[in-house]
């Protein structure tokens, strides 16, 4: 068996009620791993774009893509990790910002090229975009004790070059 | 033509050429039933339980190749149908199941008889649709039939809220002629390069085996398979689901393979150097322990469903396509190809296969005192000239039917192979009888399985469906008992069926003929008498040997070459 790898699968899905639950149901029903799932309509309002992050060996990933393709609501899909691509995740993080930490958090925010988007006497909300590792690194730098709340969007991605995943 | 939603449903079924609608009324489908009442083209069969409706439609479909159609109400109507839908799903049987739903404004309020039918059936359908408006009904039904019957077939559920079927809202009716779905494009012919690669392997093989499955029947490719097998002259084995695609009496047939397949079929698979899998899916009951499966074979796999290929067993030459089209192009290419397998090598391979066949792995001890179940099936085969439609339930009797009733034609053997649904046999036999009223239809069952959908004896009375029920009554859940004997030191936990009914009286109470047969000498006469009673359902209660086991057998964790044989047969191996 070959190594388990991380894969980002982008799916164009009919924007119909129940379509997303078919995708999510497939993963739980067949015991596939799912790390994150994002979904939103595209420029074509009849289509949704779903991005799934999963882990598995080549054989499992092949089955996942085949089983996804078999769903009647799936129009098209691609495994972004098979070729050059860009991936991003967005995080909103609320951190404690009092005393000396207040200045330190501001410095960290600049270093990570992120933005403070809300301020109170004792906290900041910071908006941070990047790959998942960058978000992890920021949280580690701030430290668990200073984190009040975290919300992450899950990974989205797109292939490099002039070809697009579209109908 | 202006029609209400309920009328549109029935008119759409007419336009699809539907003969029979299997169903059971209830609150959410009353408008539809009113439309059923006001016409005679689509004949409604009133079942006694919604599970029975799905199995009847399923049996009808398996025997004809046409989709089976079911109508049930919301809530319990839908949930009762789920077992039958799942049964059809695992065996790729095209069904269109219409479920009523509560009025749209009450959806999500836990209304009376409300269940999320779309959610309940999602894991066991090919696809399902929630109708959103009256205008939606005709196009959605057209899509439902299209999806159910094309590609790898399967059941499709259409959930329709009651208000969309109301008589007071009428809209112009037009049934769509064409269907186009950008997200659903079933494949057709196989890739020609792959077909050539397959031929290179096949024509250079030294120990080839053709392994066929239910896909050959679903794809109506029996004639093409027979041509191919005739040209190549290779040993051919079939899964439980594929029996009859190639004749059991055919010269190249080496029996069923898998857990209760023949010794020669499993040994041939184990020793093969090239395996041509046609419309089969390498199910665990076929492969045994996958690590030991076909250790030296290159595998060519033809299947219409890409997800079936390399799912459990890696295919060296995958061919995605319609089996009929792929086999046709294979036959054409072989005809213009001068290469042939060396006759001497092929003969040596056949000599080996015949040596395995000499073990007589289906041998059993006959008896003058107690009825052997295998004997009943062999006699049924004789009495019906091997030409009956045979349905079965699930367990030992199912395996014996597969082993001892030699099916020579497609769509004659009808059983729940994938899901293994006890209760399937009787209702599916009724569906088959509706499709083929002049044919002999036998349901081979056991005293446990038959009681799971016994209520359909009443449906059989109402519509005069004279099937023959062959009840192999061993007072046990036989297959469970067998596993308990082999693997649990004979601790027969809950496998004895206590307090059985008097099946003769029971059959009679429904207006049928009941027979109890206790001696081997009476078996043949009883079968002849029952089959001669053309217009009567005959329930034949055969009291059989309760200790009989199904042999041969691949036990858990074993490979094809490690079969457990009957203690009195195959000892020489």
XYZ file of C-alpha atoms in Angstrom:
740
model
C 0.000 0.000 0.000
C 1.374 3.400 -0.860
C 1.595 6.370 1.442
C -1.426 8.305 2.616
C -1.394 11.741 1.019
C -3.415 14.884 1.460
C -5.661 15.684 -1.483
C -7.787 18.703 -2.345
C -10.748 17.702 -4.485
C -12.750 20.430 -6.221
C -16.260 19.521 -7.265
C -18.775 21.355 -9.431
C -22.152 20.378 -8.088
C -25.704 21.064 -9.225
C -26.901 23.856 -6.924
C -29.902 21.846 -5.767
C -31.320 20.975 -2.384
C -29.834 17.764 -1.099
C -26.789 17.809 -3.374
C -24.350 18.692 -0.592
C -25.765 16.007 1.684
C -25.111 13.427 -1.035
C -21.443 14.421 -1.048
C -21.149 14.495 2.743
C -23.152 11.260 3.009
C -20.839 9.489 0.588
C -17.834 10.218 2.811
C -19.455 8.952 5.997
C -21.107 5.974 4.294
C -17.909 4.673 2.745
C -15.679 5.568 5.676
C -13.586 8.158 3.836
C -11.681 10.703 5.810
C -12.777 14.334 5.446
C -10.686 17.178 6.872
C -12.631 20.121 5.568
C -15.450 20.911 3.217
C -16.447 24.265 1.815
C -19.267 25.073 -0.532
C -20.713 28.184 -2.217
C -22.440 29.074 -5.479
C -20.281 30.076 -8.472
C -20.707 32.791 -11.105
C -23.221 30.370 -12.635
C -25.985 30.318 -10.009
C -27.050 26.794 -11.011
C -23.663 25.442 -9.901
C -21.964 25.179 -6.527
C -18.257 24.706 -6.075
C -17.274 22.363 -3.287
C -13.727 21.918 -2.048
C -12.926 18.822 -0.031
C -9.716 18.044 1.778
C -9.192 14.353 2.382
C -6.400 11.914 3.118
C -5.807 8.481 1.687
C -3.533 6.275 -0.368
C -3.781 6.430 -4.163
C -6.282 3.622 -4.319
C -8.618 5.260 -1.801
C -8.377 8.628 -3.551
C -9.164 6.944 -6.865
C -12.259 5.360 -5.309
C -13.291 8.686 -3.781
C -13.109 10.474 -7.118
C -14.933 7.637 -8.897
C -17.667 7.484 -6.280
C -18.052 11.289 -6.355
C -18.275 11.222 -10.148
C -20.979 8.587 -9.874
C -23.243 10.921 -7.887
C -25.854 12.207 -10.293
C -25.546 15.775 -8.930
C -21.791 15.963 -9.555
C -21.105 17.733 -12.848
C -17.316 17.716 -12.868
C -14.425 17.321 -10.456
C -10.672 17.535 -10.242
C -7.993 16.556 -7.762
C -6.097 19.858 -7.409
C -3.132 18.210 -5.730
C -2.334 16.305 -8.927
C -0.976 19.494 -10.508
C 0.254 22.943 -9.680
C -2.382 24.853 -7.765
C -3.032 27.598 -5.265
C -4.804 26.943 -1.980
C -6.027 29.375 0.616
C -7.865 29.291 3.861
C -9.260 32.234 5.776
C -9.313 32.533 9.565
C -11.006 34.972 11.891
C -9.348 34.812 15.294
C -10.300 36.711 18.430
C -7.309 37.179 20.765
C -6.736 38.689 24.156
C -5.000 42.070 23.761
C -4.135 43.593 27.118
C -0.976 44.996 28.656
C 2.284 44.127 26.916
C 0.533 41.454 24.812
C -1.474 44.121 23.022
C 1.611 45.431 21.226
C 3.026 41.924 20.673
C -0.157 40.748 18.963
C -0.133 43.816 16.742
C 3.465 43.031 15.723
C 2.587 39.388 14.988
C -0.355 40.555 12.883
C 1.994 42.651 10.762
C 4.575 39.886 10.443
C 1.877 37.465 9.173
C 0.512 40.170 6.839
C -2.893 39.887 8.432
C -5.413 42.560 9.438
C -6.970 43.654 12.669
C -10.622 44.163 11.796
C -12.189 44.778 15.212
C -10.794 46.294 18.375
C -11.990 46.472 21.975
C -10.107 47.555 25.139
C -9.099 43.991 25.757
C -9.259 42.097 22.416
C -8.612 42.130 18.679
C -10.297 40.242 15.881
C -7.691 39.390 13.266
C -8.353 38.297 9.703
C -5.699 36.024 8.252
C -5.501 34.330 4.857
C -3.022 31.748 3.651
C -2.415 28.078 3.417
C -3.410 25.974 6.374
C 0.111 25.785 7.761
C 0.377 29.568 7.950
C -2.848 29.721 9.964
C -1.552 26.982 12.272
C 1.699 28.888 12.717
C -0.113 32.089 13.639
C -2.177 30.316 16.273
C 0.954 28.750 17.716
C 2.644 32.154 17.884
C -0.298 33.780 19.663
C -0.523 30.862 22.059
C -3.591 29.001 23.284
C -3.877 31.115 26.439
C -4.447 34.255 24.399
C -6.920 32.805 21.891
C -10.540 33.625 22.740
C -12.183 32.167 19.635
C -11.210 30.742 16.251
C -13.181 30.260 13.070
C -11.616 28.873 9.888
C -13.223 28.701 6.458
C -11.735 25.402 5.397
C -9.507 25.133 2.369
C -10.444 26.426 -1.053
C -8.218 26.122 -4.058
C -7.807 26.608 -7.759
C -5.477 25.163 -10.384
C -2.758 27.384 -11.854
C -2.758 28.184 -15.568
C -5.381 29.248 -18.056
C -7.652 26.181 -17.855
C -10.662 26.287 -15.557
C -12.978 23.789 -13.938
C -16.246 24.773 -15.528
C -19.119 23.403 -17.592
C -54.466 18.393 -22.277
C -54.779 19.892 -18.762
C -54.150 17.505 -15.911
C -53.802 17.605 -12.148
C -50.569 16.446 -10.514
C -52.100 13.077 -9.629
C -53.285 12.586 -13.208
C -49.899 13.659 -14.568
C -48.208 10.889 -12.593
C -50.461 8.205 -14.040
C -50.303 9.660 -17.555
C -46.496 9.743 -17.314
C -46.488 6.060 -16.332
C -48.650 5.313 -19.385
C -46.229 7.255 -21.566
C -43.384 5.183 -20.126
C -45.302 2.034 -21.107
C -45.723 0.888 -17.519
C -47.942 -2.210 -17.257
C -48.060 -2.728 -13.511
C -47.898 -0.413 -10.548
C -47.214 -2.149 -7.233
C -48.452 -0.170 -4.296
C -50.375 0.550 -1.163
C -52.536 3.639 -0.587
C -52.361 6.102 2.296
C -53.167 9.719 3.126
C -50.385 11.411 1.169
C -51.116 9.518 -2.059
C -54.909 9.583 -2.095
C -55.059 12.098 -4.962
C -52.785 9.799 -6.985
C -54.942 6.772 -6.140
C -57.985 8.682 -7.384
C -56.214 9.044 -10.723
C -55.348 5.301 -10.630
C -59.061 4.560 -10.156
C -60.142 6.541 -13.207
C -58.170 4.568 -15.811
C -57.392 0.979 -16.807
C -54.097 1.127 -18.678
C -51.737 0.968 -15.720
C -52.850 -1.988 -13.629
C -52.425 -1.511 -9.915
C -51.442 -4.476 -7.748
C -52.439 -3.955 -4.136
C -49.846 -5.579 -1.901
C -50.097 -6.360 1.816
C -46.909 -4.583 2.893
C -44.787 -2.018 1.069
C -41.714 -4.273 1.225
C -43.733 -6.741 -0.837
C -44.441 -4.038 -3.428
C -40.767 -3.283 -3.954
C -39.829 -6.982 -4.231
C -42.681 -7.643 -6.681
C -41.610 -4.734 -8.854
C -38.038 -5.986 -8.542
C -38.972 -9.553 -9.598
C -40.960 -8.146 -12.508
C -37.952 -6.104 -13.570
C -35.425 -8.949 -13.261
C -37.639 -11.233 -15.342
C -38.318 -8.687 -18.102
C -35.535 -6.106 -18.135
C -38.152 -3.353 -17.802
C -38.188 -0.995 -14.802
C -40.386 -1.949 -11.860
C -42.687 0.775 -10.574
C -43.896 1.264 -7.000
C -46.289 3.727 -5.338
C -46.354 4.085 -1.552
C -47.497 6.668 0.925
C -45.390 8.923 3.150
C -43.835 7.984 6.501
C -44.224 4.251 7.208
C -45.079 3.612 3.572
C -41.691 4.945 2.567
C -39.722 3.313 5.400
C -41.335 -0.066 4.734
C -40.172 0.218 1.144
C -36.550 0.869 2.129
C -35.529 -2.808 2.427
C -36.795 -3.495 -1.075
C -35.106 -0.385 -2.446
C -31.790 -1.396 -0.876
C -32.221 -4.917 -2.280
C -32.623 -3.495 -5.788
C -29.726 -1.087 -5.245
C -27.180 -3.771 -4.390
C -28.200 -5.884 -7.391
C -28.475 -2.875 -9.790
C -32.166 -3.375 -10.559
C -34.049 -0.459 -12.177
C -36.993 0.635 -10.028
C -38.929 3.885 -9.924
C -40.421 4.263 -6.451
C -42.911 7.089 -5.976
C -43.336 8.045 -2.338
C -46.057 10.398 -1.172
C -44.945 13.237 1.071
C -46.910 15.443 3.457
C -48.258 18.731 2.117
C -45.327 21.015 1.298
C -46.081 23.651 3.943
C -45.952 20.974 6.675
C -42.594 19.518 5.625
C -40.175 19.749 8.522
C -42.859 20.116 11.185
C -42.965 16.445 12.247
C -46.390 16.228 10.627
C -48.481 13.051 10.739
C -46.774 10.286 8.718
C -43.873 12.550 7.860
C -40.441 11.101 7.317
C -37.522 12.488 5.324
C -37.874 9.940 2.520
C -35.061 11.548 0.539
C -32.732 11.309 3.542
C -33.862 7.777 4.454
C -33.275 6.418 0.971
C -30.204 8.428 -0.050
C -27.650 5.739 0.823
C -29.550 2.986 -1.001
C -30.710 4.544 -4.275
C -28.997 5.377 -7.525
C -30.596 8.808 -7.207
C -33.626 10.447 -5.676
C -35.707 13.498 -6.490
C -37.852 15.785 -4.371
C -40.616 17.249 -6.527
C -40.858 21.037 -5.996
C -44.015 21.943 -7.944
C -46.797 20.494 -10.112
C -44.815 21.571 -13.171
C -41.876 19.522 -11.891
C -43.699 16.178 -11.890
C -43.526 15.160 -15.565
C -39.893 16.165 -16.189
C -38.758 14.627 -12.903
C -40.494 11.318 -13.660
C -38.915 11.296 -17.124
C -35.495 11.800 -15.544
C -36.243 9.145 -12.918
C -36.937 6.478 -15.565
C -33.914 7.590 -17.554
C -31.517 7.428 -14.608
C -32.977 4.130 -13.324
C -32.620 2.290 -16.622
C -29.400 3.619 -18.152
C -25.736 3.110 -17.272
C -25.476 0.822 -14.280
C -29.201 0.532 -13.486
C -30.638 1.087 -10.024
C -33.596 2.270 -7.994
C -34.710 5.909 -8.134
C -37.058 7.435 -5.569
C -39.382 10.349 -6.411
C -40.870 12.053 -3.365
C -44.022 14.068 -4.128
C -45.770 16.314 -1.573
C -49.524 15.778 -1.454
C -50.546 19.318 -2.448
C -48.767 19.011 -5.821
C -51.094 16.143 -6.713
C -54.361 17.908 -5.772
C -57.236 17.695 -8.296
C -58.018 21.433 -8.287
C -54.723 22.551 -9.849
C -54.515 21.554 -13.500
C -51.686 22.409 -15.853
C -51.002 21.622 -19.511
C -49.400 18.181 -19.830
C -46.530 17.322 -22.123
C -44.216 14.426 -21.430
C -40.632 15.310 -22.347
C -39.327 13.250 -25.256
C -35.650 13.823 -24.613
C -33.688 13.909 -21.400
C -30.469 15.756 -21.102
C -28.605 15.976 -17.811
C -25.215 17.668 -17.860
C -24.191 15.825 -14.707
C -25.212 12.345 -15.866
C -23.759 10.840 -19.022
C -23.548 7.059 -18.833
C -20.661 5.577 -20.819
C -21.240 3.514 -23.942
C -18.606 1.528 -25.831
C -15.270 0.549 -24.301
C -11.970 2.153 -25.272
C -10.746 0.339 -28.368
C -7.105 0.429 -27.268
C -8.041 -1.264 -24.016
C -10.051 -3.909 -25.875
C -6.965 -4.672 -27.998
C -4.777 -4.911 -24.906
C -7.282 -7.328 -23.440
C -7.134 -9.487 -26.556
C -3.344 -9.573 -26.455
C -3.569 -10.985 -22.958
C -6.451 -13.332 -23.687
C -4.923 -14.845 -26.803
C -1.578 -15.434 -25.130
C -3.043 -17.016 -22.018
C -2.131 -20.502 -20.879
C -4.635 -20.936 -18.050
C -7.480 -18.539 -18.864
C -10.842 -18.272 -17.082
C -13.889 -16.206 -18.046
C -15.687 -14.955 -14.935
C -19.124 -13.458 -15.586
C -21.623 -11.638 -13.408
C -25.049 -10.043 -13.279
C -23.890 -7.233 -15.560
C -24.125 -9.612 -18.523
C -27.832 -10.115 -17.771
C -28.479 -6.430 -17.052
C -26.663 -5.510 -20.264
C -28.545 -8.135 -22.338
C -25.204 -9.481 -23.511
C -25.863 -13.183 -23.152
C -25.644 -13.909 -26.904
C -22.355 -12.001 -27.226
C -20.928 -13.843 -24.226
C -21.918 -17.199 -25.712
C -20.211 -16.236 -28.977
C -17.032 -15.239 -27.193
C -16.931 -18.361 -25.032
C -17.606 -20.502 -28.105
C -14.775 -18.924 -30.059
C -12.225 -18.996 -27.272
C -13.205 -22.326 -25.732
C -12.034 -21.222 -22.298
C -13.471 -22.429 -18.985
C -16.265 -20.115 -17.863
C -17.545 -19.558 -14.343
C -20.351 -17.310 -13.138
C -21.268 -15.444 -9.999
C -24.538 -16.140 -8.205
C -26.036 -13.128 -9.980
C -24.891 -14.105 -13.442
C -26.269 -17.640 -13.673
C -28.038 -18.315 -16.968
C -26.123 -15.749 -19.033
C -24.056 -18.694 -20.246
C -25.953 -22.001 -20.123
C -25.218 -24.205 -17.129
C -25.379 -27.157 -19.512
C -22.911 -25.452 -21.876
C -19.665 -27.269 -22.576
C -17.421 -24.571 -21.130
C -19.321 -23.982 -17.914
C -17.444 -25.037 -14.790
C -20.072 -23.959 -12.248
C -20.551 -21.009 -9.959
C -17.502 -19.592 -8.173
C -17.047 -18.154 -4.711
C -18.013 -19.139 -1.204
C -20.285 -21.995 -2.303
C -18.984 -22.329 -5.828
C -17.648 -25.558 -7.282
C -14.185 -26.841 -6.480
C -13.215 -26.726 -10.150
C -14.328 -23.101 -10.602
C -12.459 -21.865 -7.558
C -9.328 -23.890 -8.252
C -9.334 -22.666 -11.857
C -9.532 -19.069 -10.618
C -6.707 -19.699 -8.181
C -4.414 -21.163 -10.843
C -5.459 -18.885 -13.706
C -2.928 -16.708 -15.488
C -5.549 -14.526 -17.208
C -9.029 -13.783 -15.868
C -11.605 -12.013 -18.023
C -14.194 -10.511 -15.659
C -17.368 -9.490 -17.461
C -20.000 -7.443 -15.616
C -18.927 -8.800 -12.254
C -17.772 -6.788 -9.259
C -15.374 -8.986 -7.235
C -17.761 -9.153 -4.298
C -16.355 -10.581 -1.057
C -18.525 -13.702 -1.460
C -16.751 -14.281 -4.758
C -13.158 -13.464 -3.876
C -12.790 -15.015 -0.449
C -9.702 -13.539 1.207
C -8.620 -10.828 -1.231
C -4.911 -11.212 -0.406
C -5.056 -14.733 -1.775
C -7.303 -14.040 -4.740
C -6.023 -15.097 -8.184
C -2.371 -14.843 -7.130
C -0.901 -15.313 -10.598
C -3.547 -13.809 -12.856
C -3.613 -10.723 -15.006
C -7.118 -9.368 -14.662
C -9.181 -7.848 -17.452
C -12.297 -6.184 -16.083
C -15.233 -5.052 -18.241
C -17.793 -3.017 -16.317
C -20.135 -0.144 -17.052
C -19.431 1.399 -13.647
C -15.916 2.855 -13.368
C -16.229 2.730 -9.574
C -16.522 -1.078 -9.724
C -13.133 -1.342 -11.362
C -10.186 -1.807 -9.005
C -12.464 -1.290 -5.993
C -11.458 -4.489 -4.214
C -9.201 -6.206 -6.761
C -6.848 -4.275 -9.032
C -7.590 -4.693 -12.728
C -4.581 -4.837 -15.058
C -6.718 -4.012 -18.086
C -9.805 -2.024 -17.110
C -12.472 -1.572 -19.785
C -15.248 0.822 -18.844
C -18.256 0.315 -21.058
C -21.527 -1.313 -21.885
C -20.887 -5.063 -21.734
C -22.838 -5.781 -24.910
C -20.888 -3.238 -26.920
C -17.513 -4.264 -25.518
C -18.140 -7.968 -26.130
C -19.381 -7.214 -29.641
C -16.179 -5.382 -30.492
C -14.117 -8.157 -28.882
C -15.902 -10.752 -31.002
C -15.300 -8.696 -34.150
C -11.624 -8.230 -33.385
C -11.107 -11.909 -32.620
C -12.796 -12.879 -35.878
C -10.218 -10.870 -37.811
C -7.283 -11.941 -35.638
C -5.321 -15.014 -36.587
C -3.781 -15.572 -33.192
C -5.275 -18.412 -31.163
C -4.260 -20.054 -27.975
C -2.168 -23.137 -28.527
C -4.604 -26.050 -28.695
C -2.277 -28.345 -26.802
C -1.893 -25.904 -23.927
C -5.603 -25.259 -23.773
C -6.256 -28.989 -23.679
C -3.753 -29.401 -20.851
C -5.587 -26.664 -18.941
C -8.928 -28.321 -19.544
C -7.477 -31.675 -18.414
C -6.485 -29.996 -15.162
C -9.928 -28.405 -14.767
C -11.601 -31.740 -15.461
C -9.427 -33.416 -12.876
C -10.707 -30.918 -10.298
C -14.209 -31.523 -11.585
C -13.667 -35.226 -10.877
C -13.772 -34.404 -7.162
C -17.541 -34.054 -7.572
C -17.730 -31.188 -5.095
C -21.521 -31.007 -5.356
C -21.915 -34.674 -4.382
C -24.196 -35.385 -1.432
C -25.433 -38.499 0.346
C -28.821 -39.539 -0.890
C -31.335 -41.004 1.508
C -34.491 -43.123 1.371
C -35.636 -41.998 4.795
C -35.258 -38.256 4.934
C -35.678 -35.699 2.163
C -32.415 -34.120 1.069
C -32.967 -30.505 0.010
C -30.614 -30.864 -2.958
C -32.745 -33.747 -4.217
C -35.899 -31.612 -4.205
C -34.186 -29.027 -6.388
C -32.817 -31.616 -8.792
C -36.316 -33.066 -9.113
C -37.789 -29.598 -9.641
C -35.306 -29.115 -12.466
C -36.366 -32.435 -14.022
C -40.084 -31.844 -13.655
C -39.909 -28.314 -15.105
C -37.495 -29.328 -17.861
C -35.024 -26.801 -16.468
C -37.221 -24.102 -17.931
C -38.912 -22.499 -14.904
C -38.400 -19.028 -13.512
C -36.984 -19.634 -10.060
C -36.917 -17.064 -7.290
C -35.369 -17.683 -3.913
C -35.046 -16.253 -0.468
C -31.758 -16.185 1.371
C -29.758 -18.915 3.040
C -28.959 -22.568 2.410
C -31.891 -23.119 0.048
C -30.671 -20.199 -2.068
C -27.246 -21.763 -2.475
C -28.709 -25.177 -3.251
C -31.019 -23.656 -5.842
C -28.031 -21.944 -7.467
C -25.973 -25.144 -7.362
C -28.552 -27.733 -8.438
C -31.038 -25.969 -10.706
C -29.070 -25.599 -13.918
C -30.090 -22.309 -15.488
C -29.670 -22.261 -19.238
C -31.316 -18.956 -20.069
C -30.934 -15.370 -18.827
C -33.348 -13.811 -16.299
C -34.626 -17.178 -15.045
C -32.787 -17.081 -11.704
C -34.035 -14.324 -9.466
C -32.548 -13.819 -6.032
C -31.250 -11.187 -3.665
C -27.531 -11.731 -4.066
C -26.122 -8.429 -2.846
C -28.241 -7.430 0.127
C -29.288 -10.993 0.976
C -32.857 -10.067 1.833
C -34.904 -12.790 3.487
C -38.515 -12.278 2.397
C -37.590 -11.555 -1.215
C -38.623 -14.878 -2.733
C -42.417 -14.956 -2.498
C -43.234 -11.383 -3.582
C -40.629 -11.418 -6.348
C -42.169 -14.663 -7.657
C -45.534 -12.892 -7.880
C -43.944 -10.091 -9.911
C -42.374 -12.675 -12.232
C -45.705 -14.456 -12.666
C -47.398 -11.197 -13.672
C -44.695 -10.701 -16.291
C -44.852 -14.293 -17.568
C -48.312 -15.656 -16.798
C -47.850 -18.811 -18.868
C -44.470 -19.796 -17.487
C -43.773 -22.043 -14.506
C -42.663 -19.856 -11.613
C -41.229 -21.497 -8.520
C -40.183 -19.830 -5.298
C -37.537 -21.893 -3.535
C -37.604 -20.830 0.075
C -37.263 -21.954 3.660
C -39.640 -21.923 6.591
C -37.833 -18.923 8.082
C -37.433 -16.731 4.983
C -40.942 -17.290 3.695
C -42.436 -15.979 6.903
C -40.780 -12.609 6.367
C -43.183 -11.650 3.554
C -45.804 -14.337 4.072
C -48.644 -11.836 3.920
C -48.242 -11.662 0.139
C -50.019 -15.036 -0.104
C -53.079 -12.829 0.159
C -52.008 -10.698 -2.817
C -51.480 -13.928 -4.768
C -55.100 -14.892 -4.042
C -56.502 -11.535 -5.039
C -54.773 -11.467 -8.436
C -54.733 -15.241 -9.003
C -50.974 -15.661 -9.297
C -50.416 -19.435 -9.272
C -46.732 -19.709 -8.322
C -45.328 -22.853 -6.707
C -43.754 -22.352 -3.300
C -41.051 -24.935 -2.601
C -40.589 -24.619 1.149
C -37.464 -26.522 2.234
C -38.460 -26.841 5.861
C -35.554 -27.888 8.081
C -36.857 -26.168 11.236
C -33.668 -24.076 11.365
C -32.216 -20.868 10.076
C -30.102 -23.278 8.090
C -27.168 -21.128 7.064
C -26.907 -19.656 10.552
C -27.041 -23.167 11.997
C -24.320 -24.298 9.579
C -21.960 -21.480 10.602
C -22.692 -22.169 14.244
C -21.816 -25.831 13.680
C -18.548 -24.971 11.912
C -17.412 -21.925 13.850
C -19.145 -21.918 17.236
C -18.748 -25.560 18.261
C -22.405 -26.305 17.644
C -23.788 -23.656 19.985
C -27.013 -23.081 18.065
C -27.877 -19.668 19.382
C -31.400 -18.715 18.279
C -31.253 -20.587 15.005
C -33.966 -23.108 15.791
C -37.326 -21.944 14.509
C -39.812 -22.949 17.174
C -43.601 -22.812 16.924
C -43.921 -23.109 13.168
C -47.364 -22.792 11.648
C -49.099 -25.655 9.858
C -48.171 -24.438 6.387
C -50.821 -26.599 4.702
C -53.633 -25.054 6.702
C -52.056 -21.646 6.358
C -51.964 -21.906 2.563
C -55.523 -23.185 2.542
C -56.694 -20.301 4.683
C -55.606 -17.949 1.868
C -57.481 -20.093 -0.653
C -54.377 -21.881 -1.958
C -53.429 -25.556 -2.096
C -51.178 -26.814 0.668
C -49.102 -30.003 0.527
C -46.831 -31.566 3.120
C -44.172 -33.958 1.796
C -42.169 -36.022 4.257
C -40.704 -38.931 2.272
C -38.127 -38.868 -0.507
C -40.283 -41.259 -2.542
C -43.099 -38.696 -2.617
C -41.051 -35.733 -3.827
C -41.325 -36.200 -7.573
C -45.022 -37.100 -7.581
C -45.860 -34.109 -5.435
C -43.911 -31.758 -7.711
C -45.656 -33.156 -10.792
C -49.044 -32.759 -9.144
C -48.304 -29.190 -8.061
C -47.030 -28.129 -11.477
C -50.012 -29.745 -13.167
C -52.301 -27.503 -11.110
C -51.712 -24.629 -13.524
C -54.182 -22.243 -11.959
C -53.471 -22.803 -8.310
C -50.811 -21.486 -6.022
C -49.417 -24.606 -4.373
C -47.488 -24.271 -1.138
C -45.302 -27.371 -0.853
C -43.939 -27.925 2.618
C -40.980 -30.322 2.227
C -39.769 -31.640 5.572
C -36.038 -31.897 4.915
C -32.896 -33.136 6.646
C -32.116 -30.586 9.338
C -28.435 -31.555 9.492
C -27.629 -30.938 5.836
C -24.902 -28.381 5.092
C -24.024 -26.456 1.967
C -20.794 -27.741 0.431
C -18.285 -26.931 -0.761
C -17.447 -23.802 1.207
C -14.737 -21.179 1.468
C -14.639 -20.218 5.120
C -13.714 -16.771 6.415
C -10.118 -15.767 5.758
C -9.509 -18.564 3.257
C -8.613 -18.450 -0.417
C -10.163 -20.197 -3.394
C -7.746 -23.114 -3.092
C -8.647 -23.821 0.537
C -12.233 -25.011 0.167
C -13.937 -27.088 2.773
C -15.393 -30.086 0.945
C -18.192 -32.456 1.915
C -16.717 -35.026 4.310
C -17.705 -37.852 1.968
C -16.681 -36.162 -1.264
C -13.323 -34.881 -2.338
C -11.420 -36.622 0.472
C -8.786 -37.571 -2.091
C -7.760 -33.944 -2.544
